[in-house]
Coordinates of C-alpha atoms in Angstrom, one line a residue:
M21 CA 0.0 -0.2 0.2
I22 CA 1.2 3.7 -0.3
R23 CA 1.9 5.4 2.7
T24 CA 1.6 9.1 2.1
S25 CA 0.2 12.2 4.1
A26 CA -2.9 12.4 6.5
P27 CA -6.2 10.8 5.6
V28 CA -8.9 12.1 3.4
E29 CA -12.1 12.2 4.5
A30 CA -14.5 9.5 2.4
P31 CA -17.4 10.5 0.3
T32 CA -20.7 9.1 1.4
V33 CA -20.9 7.0 -1.3
G34 CA -21.7 2.6 -1.3
A35 CA -19.7 0.3 0.7
W36 CA -18.2 -1.5 -2.5
E37 CA -17.3 2.0 -3.9
E38 CA -15.8 3.1 -0.8
S39 CA -13.6 -0.1 -0.5
V40 CA -12.6 0.2 -4.1
T41 CA -11.4 3.7 -3.4
A42 CA -9.6 2.6 -0.3
A43 CA -7.6 0.1 -2.2
L44 CA -6.8 2.2 -5.2
L45 CA -5.5 5.4 -2.9
G46 CA -4.0 3.3 -0.2
T47 CA -5.3 2.7 3.5
D48 CA -3.3 5.6 5.2
R49 CA -5.2 7.9 2.7
R50 CA -8.3 6.5 2.7
T51 CA -9.8 4.5 5.8
P52 CA -11.6 1.2 4.7
P53 CA -15.3 1.3 5.3
G54 CA -16.2 0.0 8.6
G55 CA -12.4 -0.3 9.7
T56 CA -9.8 1.9 11.6
P57 CA -6.6 3.7 10.5
G58 CA -3.6 2.0 11.5
R59 CA -1.6 -1.3 10.6
E60 CA -4.4 -3.4 10.4
A61 CA -6.2 -1.5 7.9
P62 CA -5.0 -3.3 4.7
V63 CA -6.5 -6.7 6.5
A64 CA -9.6 -5.4 7.6
L65 CA -10.0 -3.8 3.9
L66 CA -9.5 -7.2 2.5
D67 CA -12.3 -8.7 5.2
T68 CA -14.4 -6.2 4.0
A69 CA -13.7 -7.1 0.3
A70 CA -14.7 -10.8 1.0
V71 CA -17.8 -10.2 2.8
Q72 CA -19.2 -7.4 0.1
T73 CA -18.2 -9.6 -2.8
V74 CA -20.2 -12.5 -1.2
R75 CA -23.0 -10.4 -0.2
R76 CA -23.0 -9.0 -3.8
R77 CA -23.2 -12.1 -5.7
A78 CA -25.8 -13.9 -3.1
G79 CA -27.7 -10.4 -3.1
L80 CA -28.6 -10.8 -6.6
R81 CA -32.3 -11.1 -7.5
P82 CA -32.4 -14.2 -10.1
G83 CA -33.7 -12.8 -13.7
R84 CA -36.8 -14.0 -15.5
A85 CA -35.8 -17.5 -16.6
A86 CA -35.7 -17.4 -20.7
E87 CA -38.3 -19.1 -22.5
R88 CA -36.5 -22.6 -23.8
P89 CA -36.0 -22.6 -27.3
Q90 CA -37.9 -25.2 -29.4
P91 CA -36.4 -28.2 -30.6
A92 CA -34.2 -28.2 -33.9
A93 CA -36.0 -29.8 -36.6
P94 CA -35.2 -33.2 -37.2
D95 CA -32.9 -34.4 -40.0
P96 CA -33.7 -37.7 -41.3
R97 CA -30.7 -38.1 -43.5
P98 CA -28.2 -41.0 -42.8
M99 CA -25.1 -40.5 -40.8
L100 CA -21.7 -40.5 -41.9
P101 CA -19.4 -43.5 -41.7
E102 CA -17.4 -43.5 -38.8
A103 CA -14.4 -43.2 -40.7
A104 CA -15.8 -40.6 -42.7
A105 CA -17.0 -38.3 -39.6
R106 CA -13.2 -38.7 -38.4
R107 CA -12.2 -37.2 -41.7
L108 CA -14.6 -34.6 -41.1
S109 CA -13.2 -33.4 -37.9
V110 CA -9.7 -33.5 -39.3
L111 CA -10.5 -31.4 -42.2
L112 CA -12.6 -28.8 -39.9
A113 CA -9.5 -28.7 -37.6
D114 CA -6.8 -27.7 -40.5
R115 CA -6.1 -24.1 -40.3
P116 CA -4.0 -22.2 -43.1
G117 CA -0.8 -21.5 -42.0
P118 CA 0.7 -17.8 -42.0
A119 CA 1.2 -16.2 -45.3
G120 CA 5.1 -16.2 -46.4
G121 CA 6.7 -17.5 -49.6
G122 CA 8.1 -20.7 -47.6
R123 CA 8.1 -23.8 -49.1
R124 CA 4.8 -25.5 -48.8
G125 CA 6.1 -29.3 -48.1
T126 CA 4.3 -32.3 -49.0
A127 CA 1.6 -32.3 -46.9
P128 CA -1.6 -31.9 -48.5
D129 CA -3.6 -28.8 -48.3
L130 CA -6.8 -30.0 -46.3
M131 CA -8.9 -26.8 -46.2
E132 CA -8.7 -26.6 -50.4
L133 CA -10.0 -30.6 -49.9
L134 CA -13.0 -29.5 -47.7
P135 CA -15.3 -28.2 -50.9
Q136 CA -14.4 -31.5 -52.6
W137 CA -15.3 -33.4 -49.4
L138 CA -18.8 -31.4 -48.8
A139 CA -19.7 -31.8 -52.5
A140 CA -19.4 -35.9 -51.7
A141 CA -21.2 -35.8 -48.7
N142 CA -23.8 -34.3 -50.3
A143 CA -23.9 -36.4 -53.2
H144 CA -24.5 -39.4 -50.6
G145 CA -27.3 -37.5 -49.0
Y146 CA -25.4 -37.2 -45.3
A147 CA -26.3 -35.4 -42.5
A148 CA -23.6 -33.5 -40.8
P149 CA -22.5 -35.0 -37.0
P150 CA -24.3 -32.5 -34.7
Q151 CA -20.9 -31.9 -32.7
D152 CA -19.4 -30.8 -36.0
L153 CA -21.6 -28.0 -36.7
P154 CA -20.3 -25.4 -35.0
A155 CA -16.6 -26.0 -36.6
L156 CA -18.6 -26.1 -39.9
L157 CA -20.1 -22.8 -39.6
D158 CA -17.3 -21.2 -38.6
A159 CA -15.3 -22.5 -41.5
A160 CA -18.2 -21.4 -43.7
R161 CA -18.0 -17.5 -41.9
G162 CA -14.8 -17.6 -43.0
R163 CA -15.3 -19.0 -47.0
T164 CA -18.1 -17.6 -48.8
D165 CA -17.0 -20.4 -51.5
L166 CA -18.0 -23.0 -49.0
R167 CA -21.4 -21.9 -47.9
P168 CA -23.6 -23.5 -50.2
A169 CA -22.3 -26.7 -49.9
A170 CA -21.5 -26.3 -46.2
L171 CA -25.2 -25.4 -45.5
T172 CA -26.8 -28.1 -47.5
F173 CA -24.6 -30.7 -45.7
A174 CA -25.5 -29.0 -41.9
G175 CA -29.4 -29.1 -42.8
P176 CA -31.9 -27.7 -40.4
R177 CA -29.8 -27.6 -37.1
A178 CA -27.2 -25.3 -38.7
L179 CA -30.1 -22.8 -39.1
W180 CA -31.3 -23.6 -35.5
L181 CA -28.0 -22.9 -34.3
A182 CA -27.5 -19.7 -36.4
R183 CA -30.5 -18.1 -34.5
L184 CA -28.6 -18.4 -31.2
N185 CA -25.4 -17.0 -32.3
P186 CA -24.8 -13.7 -34.1
E187 CA -21.7 -15.0 -35.8
W188 CA -23.5 -17.2 -37.5
R189 CA -26.6 -15.4 -38.8
F190 CA -25.1 -15.5 -42.4
A191 CA -26.8 -19.1 -42.5
L192 CA -30.3 -17.3 -42.2
R193 CA -29.3 -14.8 -44.7
A194 CA -28.2 -17.8 -47.3
A195 CA -31.7 -19.8 -46.6
P196 CA -34.8 -18.8 -47.7
G197 CA -36.8 -17.9 -45.0
G198 CA -34.5 -18.5 -42.4
G199 CA -35.1 -22.1 -42.7
S200 CA -38.5 -22.4 -43.4
A201 CA -39.8 -24.9 -46.2
L202 CA -40.9 -23.0 -49.1
P203 CA -44.5 -23.8 -50.0
G204 CA -45.4 -25.9 -52.6
P205 CA -46.7 -25.1 -56.1
E206 CA -50.3 -26.5 -54.9
D207 CA -50.4 -24.1 -51.9
A208 CA -51.4 -20.8 -53.6
E209 CA -52.6 -18.7 -50.4
R210 CA -48.8 -19.1 -48.8
I211 CA -47.2 -18.5 -52.0
R212 CA -49.2 -15.2 -52.5
R213 CA -48.8 -14.2 -48.7
L214 CA -44.9 -15.1 -49.1
W215 CA -44.7 -13.2 -52.3
E216 CA -46.6 -10.1 -50.9
E217 CA -45.1 -10.1 -47.1
G218 CA -41.6 -11.6 -47.1
L219 CA -38.2 -10.6 -47.4
F220 CA -36.5 -9.9 -50.7
A221 CA -34.3 -12.5 -50.1
E222 CA -37.3 -15.1 -49.5
R223 CA -39.2 -13.5 -52.6
V224 CA -36.1 -14.2 -54.9
A225 CA -35.8 -17.5 -53.3
L226 CA -39.9 -18.1 -54.0
L227 CA -39.6 -17.0 -57.6
A228 CA -36.6 -19.3 -58.5
A229 CA -38.3 -22.0 -57.0
L230 CA -41.4 -21.7 -58.9
R231 CA -39.6 -21.5 -62.3
E232 CA -37.7 -24.2 -61.9
R233 CA -41.1 -26.5 -61.2
R234 CA -43.8 -24.5 -62.8
P235 CA -42.0 -21.4 -64.9
A236 CA -45.6 -19.8 -66.0
A237 CA -46.6 -19.8 -62.1
G238 CA -43.5 -18.1 -61.7
R239 CA -43.6 -15.3 -64.7
E240 CA -47.3 -14.9 -63.5
L241 CA -46.6 -14.5 -59.5
L242 CA -44.0 -11.7 -60.9
A243 CA -46.5 -10.1 -63.7
A244 CA -49.0 -9.3 -60.8
T245 CA -46.8 -7.1 -58.9
W246 CA -44.6 -6.0 -61.3
A247 CA -45.5 -2.5 -61.6
T248 CA -45.0 -1.8 -58.3
E249 CA -41.4 -2.9 -57.7
R250 CA -38.7 -1.1 -57.3
A251 CA -36.1 -0.7 -60.3
E252 CA -33.7 -2.8 -58.5
D253 CA -35.6 -5.7 -57.5
R254 CA -37.3 -5.7 -60.8
L255 CA -34.0 -6.1 -62.4
M256 CA -32.9 -9.0 -59.9
F257 CA -36.6 -10.8 -60.2
L258 CA -36.2 -10.5 -64.2
D259 CA -33.0 -12.4 -64.1
S260 CA -34.7 -15.1 -62.5
L261 CA -36.5 -15.7 -65.9
R262 CA -33.7 -17.5 -66.6
T263 CA -34.5 -20.7 -65.1
G264 CA -36.8 -22.1 -67.4
L265 CA -36.8 -19.5 -70.4
S266 CA -39.0 -20.3 -73.2
P267 CA -41.1 -18.7 -75.6
D268 CA -44.0 -18.5 -73.6
D269 CA -42.1 -15.9 -71.3
E270 CA -41.8 -13.8 -74.5
P271 CA -44.8 -11.4 -73.8
F272 CA -43.8 -10.6 -70.6
L273 CA -40.0 -9.6 -71.6
E274 CA -41.3 -7.4 -74.6
Q275 CA -43.2 -5.4 -72.2
A276 CA -40.1 -5.1 -70.1
L277 CA -38.5 -3.6 -72.9
A278 CA -40.1 -0.4 -72.3
D279 CA -39.4 -0.6 -68.6
R280 CA -38.1 3.0 -67.0
S281 CA -34.9 1.4 -66.0
R282 CA -31.9 0.8 -68.7
N283 CA -30.5 -2.0 -66.7
V284 CA -34.2 -4.0 -66.9
R285 CA -34.6 -3.3 -70.4
A286 CA -30.8 -4.5 -71.1
T287 CA -31.9 -7.7 -69.5
A288 CA -34.9 -8.2 -70.9
A289 CA -33.4 -7.7 -74.5
E290 CA -30.4 -10.6 -73.3
L291 CA -33.3 -12.9 -72.3
L292 CA -35.3 -12.3 -75.6
S293 CA -31.9 -12.8 -77.9
A294 CA -31.4 -16.3 -76.3
L295 CA -34.9 -17.2 -77.9
P296 CA -33.9 -17.2 -81.5
G297 CA -37.5 -17.2 -82.1
S298 CA -38.4 -14.1 -80.6
A299 CA -39.7 -10.8 -82.5
L300 CA -36.7 -9.4 -81.2
A301 CA -34.2 -11.9 -82.2
A302 CA -36.0 -11.4 -85.8
R303 CA -35.2 -7.2 -85.4
M304 CA -31.5 -7.9 -84.3
A305 CA -31.5 -10.5 -87.0
D306 CA -32.8 -8.2 -89.7
R307 CA -30.6 -5.3 -88.8
A308 CA -26.9 -7.0 -88.2
A309 CA -27.8 -8.8 -91.9
A310 CA -27.8 -5.2 -93.1
C311 CA -23.8 -4.6 -91.6
V312 CA -22.4 -8.1 -92.9
A313 CA -22.2 -9.3 -96.3
V314 CA -19.7 -11.4 -98.6
D315 CA -17.9 -9.7 -101.5
H316 CA -17.4 -11.8 -104.5
T317 CA -15.9 -9.3 -106.6
R318 CA -12.7 -10.0 -105.1
G319 CA -9.9 -12.8 -105.6
T320 CA -11.6 -14.7 -102.7
P321 CA -15.0 -14.2 -101.5
T322 CA -14.4 -11.6 -98.4
I323 CA -16.7 -10.8 -95.4
V324 CA -17.4 -6.9 -95.8
V325 CA -18.9 -5.1 -93.0
E326 CA -20.8 -1.9 -92.8
A327 CA -21.4 -0.9 -89.4
P328 CA -24.5 1.1 -88.2
H329 CA -24.0 5.0 -88.6
E330 CA -26.8 5.8 -85.5
C331 CA -28.6 4.1 -82.5
D332 CA -31.9 5.1 -83.5
A333 CA -34.7 4.9 -80.4
S334 CA -36.1 1.1 -81.5
M335 CA -32.2 0.1 -81.4
E336 CA -32.6 1.5 -77.8
R337 CA -35.4 -0.2 -77.0
D338 CA -34.3 -3.5 -77.8
G339 CA -31.5 -3.2 -75.5
V340 CA -28.4 -1.6 -77.7
V341 CA -26.5 0.8 -75.3
P342 CA -26.0 4.0 -77.2
K343 CA -22.9 5.5 -75.1
A344 CA -19.6 3.5 -76.2
P345 CA -17.1 2.9 -73.3
A346 CA -14.0 5.1 -73.5
G347 CA -12.0 4.2 -76.3
R348 CA -14.4 2.2 -77.8
G349 CA -15.6 3.3 -81.4
E350 CA -19.4 4.0 -81.0
R351 CA -19.8 2.5 -84.9
S352 CA -18.1 -1.1 -83.9
W353 CA -20.0 -0.9 -80.7
W354 CA -23.2 -0.8 -81.9
L355 CA -22.1 -3.3 -84.2
G356 CA -21.0 -5.9 -81.7
Q357 CA -24.0 -5.7 -79.9
L358 CA -26.3 -6.7 -82.9
L359 CA -24.3 -9.3 -84.0
E360 CA -24.1 -10.6 -80.4
A361 CA -28.2 -10.7 -79.8
A362 CA -28.6 -11.8 -83.6
P363 CA -29.5 -15.7 -84.1
L364 CA -26.8 -17.5 -85.3
G365 CA -29.0 -19.6 -87.6
T366 CA -28.8 -16.1 -89.6
W367 CA -25.9 -16.3 -91.3
S368 CA -25.9 -19.6 -93.4
A369 CA -28.7 -17.9 -95.0
R370 CA -27.2 -14.6 -95.1
L371 CA -23.7 -15.6 -96.3
G372 CA -24.5 -18.1 -99.1
G373 CA -25.5 -21.0 -97.3
R374 CA -22.0 -21.6 -95.7
T375 CA -21.4 -23.5 -92.6
P376 CA -20.3 -21.9 -89.3
R377 CA -16.8 -23.3 -90.1
D378 CA -16.7 -22.1 -94.0
I379 CA -18.1 -18.5 -92.6
V380 CA -15.4 -18.4 -89.8
A381 CA -12.7 -19.1 -92.1
L382 CA -13.6 -16.3 -94.4
P383 CA -11.4 -13.3 -94.7
V384 CA -12.7 -10.2 -93.3
A385 CA -11.9 -6.7 -95.0
D386 CA -10.9 -3.6 -93.4
D387 CA -9.7 -5.2 -90.1
W388 CA -13.1 -5.9 -88.8
Q389 CA -12.2 -9.6 -88.2
G390 CA -11.7 -9.2 -84.6
E391 CA -14.8 -7.3 -83.6
L392 CA -16.9 -9.8 -86.1
H393 CA -15.5 -12.9 -84.4
A394 CA -15.5 -11.4 -80.9
A395 CA -19.2 -10.8 -80.9
W396 CA -20.1 -14.1 -82.8
C397 CA -18.0 -15.7 -79.7
R398 CA -20.2 -13.8 -77.5
A399 CA -23.5 -14.9 -79.3
A400 CA -22.4 -18.6 -79.4
V401 CA -22.3 -18.7 -75.4
R402 CA -25.3 -16.8 -75.2
Q403 CA -27.1 -19.2 -77.2
R404 CA -25.6 -22.3 -76.2
D405 CA -24.7 -23.0 -79.9
A406 CA -21.8 -26.1 -80.1
Q407 CA -21.3 -26.1 -83.4
W408 CA -20.6 -22.1 -83.7
A409 CA -18.4 -22.8 -80.9
R410 CA -16.4 -25.5 -82.2
A411 CA -16.3 -23.5 -85.4
L412 CA -14.9 -20.1 -83.4
L413 CA -12.5 -22.4 -81.1
G414 CA -10.8 -23.9 -84.5
A415 CA -8.2 -26.6 -83.6
P416 CA -6.5 -26.5 -80.3
A417 CA -3.1 -27.1 -81.9
A418 CA -3.9 -23.8 -84.3
P419 CA -0.8 -21.3 -84.2
G420 CA -1.4 -18.3 -82.0
A421 CA -2.5 -20.6 -79.2
G422 CA -6.5 -19.9 -80.3
G423 CA -8.8 -20.4 -82.7
P424 CA -9.7 -17.9 -85.6
G425 CA -12.4 -16.2 -84.0
A426 CA -11.6 -16.5 -80.1
V427 CA -9.5 -13.3 -79.2
S428 CA -8.9 -13.8 -75.2
L429 CA -8.5 -16.6 -72.9
A430 CA -11.9 -15.8 -71.2
E431 CA -13.6 -16.1 -74.4
R432 CA -12.2 -19.5 -75.4
A433 CA -13.3 -20.5 -71.9
G434 CA -16.7 -19.3 -72.6
L435 CA -16.8 -21.3 -76.1
L436 CA -15.7 -24.8 -74.3
G437 CA -18.8 -23.9 -71.8
T438 CA -21.1 -24.8 -74.3
L439 CA -19.6 -28.3 -75.6
D440 CA -19.9 -31.6 -73.3
A441 CA -17.7 -32.3 -70.7
A442 CA -15.7 -35.1 -72.7
E443 CA -15.2 -32.9 -75.8
R444 CA -14.1 -30.1 -73.6
A445 CA -11.5 -32.2 -72.3
D446 CA -10.3 -33.4 -75.1
W447 CA -9.9 -30.1 -76.8
V448 CA -7.7 -28.6 -73.8
A449 CA -5.7 -31.5 -73.8
G450 CA -4.9 -30.8 -77.4
F451 CA -4.3 -27.2 -76.5
I452 CA -1.6 -28.1 -73.8
A453 CA 0.5 -30.7 -75.7
A454 CA 0.9 -27.9 -78.4
H455 CA 1.0 -24.8 -76.2
G456 CA 2.1 -26.0 -72.8
L457 CA 0.4 -25.0 -69.6
P458 CA 1.1 -21.3 -69.3
E459 CA -1.9 -20.6 -71.4
A460 CA -3.9 -23.3 -70.3
F461 CA -4.8 -22.3 -66.7
Q462 CA -8.0 -20.4 -67.1
L463 CA -9.0 -23.1 -69.9
L464 CA -8.5 -25.7 -67.4
G465 CA -11.0 -24.2 -65.0
V466 CA -14.0 -25.1 -67.2
C467 CA -13.4 -28.8 -67.2
A468 CA -15.2 -31.4 -65.4
V469 CA -13.7 -33.2 -62.3
P470 CA -12.0 -35.5 -62.0
W471 CA -10.1 -34.6 -65.2
A472 CA -10.8 -37.3 -67.9
A473 CA -7.6 -39.6 -68.7
P474 CA -6.3 -37.7 -71.8
L475 CA -6.8 -34.3 -69.9
G476 CA -4.8 -35.7 -67.0
R477 CA -2.1 -37.1 -68.7
A478 CA -1.8 -33.9 -70.9
V479 CA -1.0 -31.4 -67.5
V480 CA 1.1 -34.3 -66.1
D481 CA 3.4 -34.4 -69.0
A482 CA 3.7 -30.6 -69.2
L483 CA 4.7 -30.6 -65.6
N484 CA 7.3 -33.1 -66.3
I485 CA 8.6 -31.1 -69.5
A486 CA 8.7 -28.0 -67.0
R487 CA 10.7 -30.1 -64.6
D488 CA 13.2 -31.5 -66.9
A489 CA 13.7 -27.8 -68.3
G490 CA 15.3 -26.8 -65.0
S491 CA 12.8 -24.3 -64.2
Y492 CA 11.4 -23.5 -60.5
P493 CA 7.7 -25.2 -59.8
W494 CA 6.5 -22.0 -58.3
S495 CA 5.5 -20.7 -61.8
F496 CA 3.2 -23.6 -62.1
S497 CA 1.7 -23.4 -58.6
G498 CA -1.6 -22.5 -60.0
V499 CA -1.7 -25.5 -62.0
M500 CA -0.3 -27.7 -59.4
G501 CA -2.7 -26.9 -57.1
L502 CA -5.5 -27.3 -59.5
A503 CA -3.8 -30.6 -60.4
E504 CA -4.2 -31.8 -56.5
R505 CA -8.0 -31.2 -56.9
C506 CA -8.9 -32.1 -60.2
L507 CA -7.0 -35.1 -61.2
D508 CA -8.2 -38.8 -60.8
P509 CA -7.0 -40.1 -57.9
A510 CA -6.6 -43.3 -59.8
E511 CA -3.5 -41.8 -61.5
A512 CA -1.5 -41.4 -58.2
N513 CA 0.7 -44.9 -58.9
R514 CA 1.2 -43.6 -62.8
L515 CA 3.1 -40.6 -60.6
D516 CA 5.5 -42.7 -58.7
G517 CA 8.3 -42.4 -61.2
L518 CA 8.4 -38.4 -60.7
L519 CA 9.1 -38.3 -57.4
A520 CA 13.0 -38.8 -57.2
V521 CA 15.0 -35.7 -57.6
P522 CA 16.1 -35.6 -61.0
D523 CA 19.9 -35.0 -61.8
E524 CA 20.3 -31.5 -62.7
A525 CA 21.6 -29.9 -65.9
E526 CA 24.2 -27.5 -65.8
D527 CA 21.8 -24.5 -66.9
A528 CA 19.0 -25.7 -64.5
S529 CA 18.0 -23.4 -61.5
P530 CA 19.7 -24.4 -58.3
G531 CA 17.9 -26.9 -56.5
A532 CA 15.0 -26.3 -58.7
G533 CA 15.0 -30.7 -58.6
G534 CA 14.3 -30.8 -55.1
Y535 CA 11.6 -28.6 -55.3
W536 CA 9.9 -30.3 -58.2
A537 CA 10.2 -33.8 -56.2
E538 CA 8.3 -32.2 -53.1
A539 CA 5.6 -31.0 -55.5
F540 CA 5.0 -34.1 -57.1
Q541 CA 5.3 -35.8 -53.5
R542 CA 2.6 -33.7 -52.6
L543 CA 0.5 -34.2 -55.5
V544 CA 0.4 -38.2 -54.6
T545 CA 0.1 -37.7 -51.6
T546 CA -2.9 -35.6 -52.0
L547 CA -4.4 -38.3 -54.8
R548 CA -4.0 -41.0 -52.6
L549 CA -5.9 -38.9 -49.7
R550 CA -8.6 -38.2 -52.0
H551 CA -9.0 -41.5 -52.8
T552 CA -9.2 -42.6 -49.2
M553 CA -11.8 -40.2 -48.6
A554 CA -14.0 -41.3 -51.1
E555 CA -13.7 -44.7 -50.0
E556 CA -14.7 -43.3 -46.7
L557 CA -17.8 -41.6 -47.7
A558 CA -18.9 -44.9 -49.9
G559 CA -18.8 -46.8 -46.4
R560 CA -15.7 -48.8 -47.6
A561 CA -13.1 -47.8 -45.5
G562 CA -12.7 -48.5 -41.5

């Protein structure tokens, strides 16, 4: 205790506050309540504090008991096999290490395997173990990419927990109605009430669900309140019509072309252009056809382009944006929008009965080829036209690391998305064999998982070539990470020959061989772990 000058008279306050003040100032300056100054004052202060602490705790009035929460809704799904449940606990316990440029080592990245594990568990229809729900919700809170699969796996119990913990409220926002089941299509009264009184997220979810099961009912529901909705809400609701889009939606979408919101008009025009038989598609075809023709007066038939000279009111109504972005010419901007929205079937009749491959192979005058082919790429993706996509992609081994019409990796990736999984994988495998991995990363992202055998072999062969070239593996870390998640686990045994440290050539980067051996070891270990995980989920592992 601090010993100073004469004691100071204590103000008239509560006994507990007096004791706290005496302890802070020292018993020589402040006499403890109920005590006397002197050598025994510190002991008296502690005794008083002990008594008052017991009195404060024992003297509290009990609060009103909170209402006991209702039990969580039952989850009828089967529980995980025991081995799979243990694996989930391990995956959820893994946390990414501190950021840095150190070596990753040979251990698999468990957090990167969690999304794949959740997808497989959901495919089996399992319920999450109750004891793992808090860790699962914590993982989903930190990674938005995990949320859809994690909440599906977690089921109704996760929503029950989310109502009790503010940190998990994202689960209530992600689940329509906070876990309330959407009304069935036959429950017209509940549908009407939820549509008229529900939160915006609930209304979007309701409309999406109806479009999946009864597209006409969803459209009619939206049409009933369309005039009273806010512009930003109309845009989101209109986007829901992509599900189940059909010619029956055309009258409603035509009306939306007159909407006061430019974004709503543009979305309605985009949806109508995805219906090749729509009146808007026919109008766009007429406009686009007037801009493109074949000139037979040259030595070789050549496509000639005459871009629009103005964007009139009818074009604006049909979704053409009049103001070009910075650095873009107005006429080429208008032309691209017309070509993108015109049905691709227009061009065979307009350009002499030629096939898409023949049309794409024609020379284009006056440097219009890039603009023309880029617009056709966007049209092929929008209209899901595989024949035009093949023509624009060209052969995977074509010079220049691309087809005649794909002007960017993003457009090639979009075109590949129109093909079936097997054809997509074969094309990307051929592309890698011809051009290597640096250009292929974005294309690998559109291929189905696990990769088909030819694609997997092409990736591994290209990695092996890079290793033999003596470069460090860090520039291929993105592809290596994809391979860990996407290669077929059956490929693991074929990779054993790549685990040894290779002899380094004189011009090789110092130590590169050891880094490559480590990277391949991690790849093999991860593939074998994925195989084990699949066995555990299938109930074939102990």
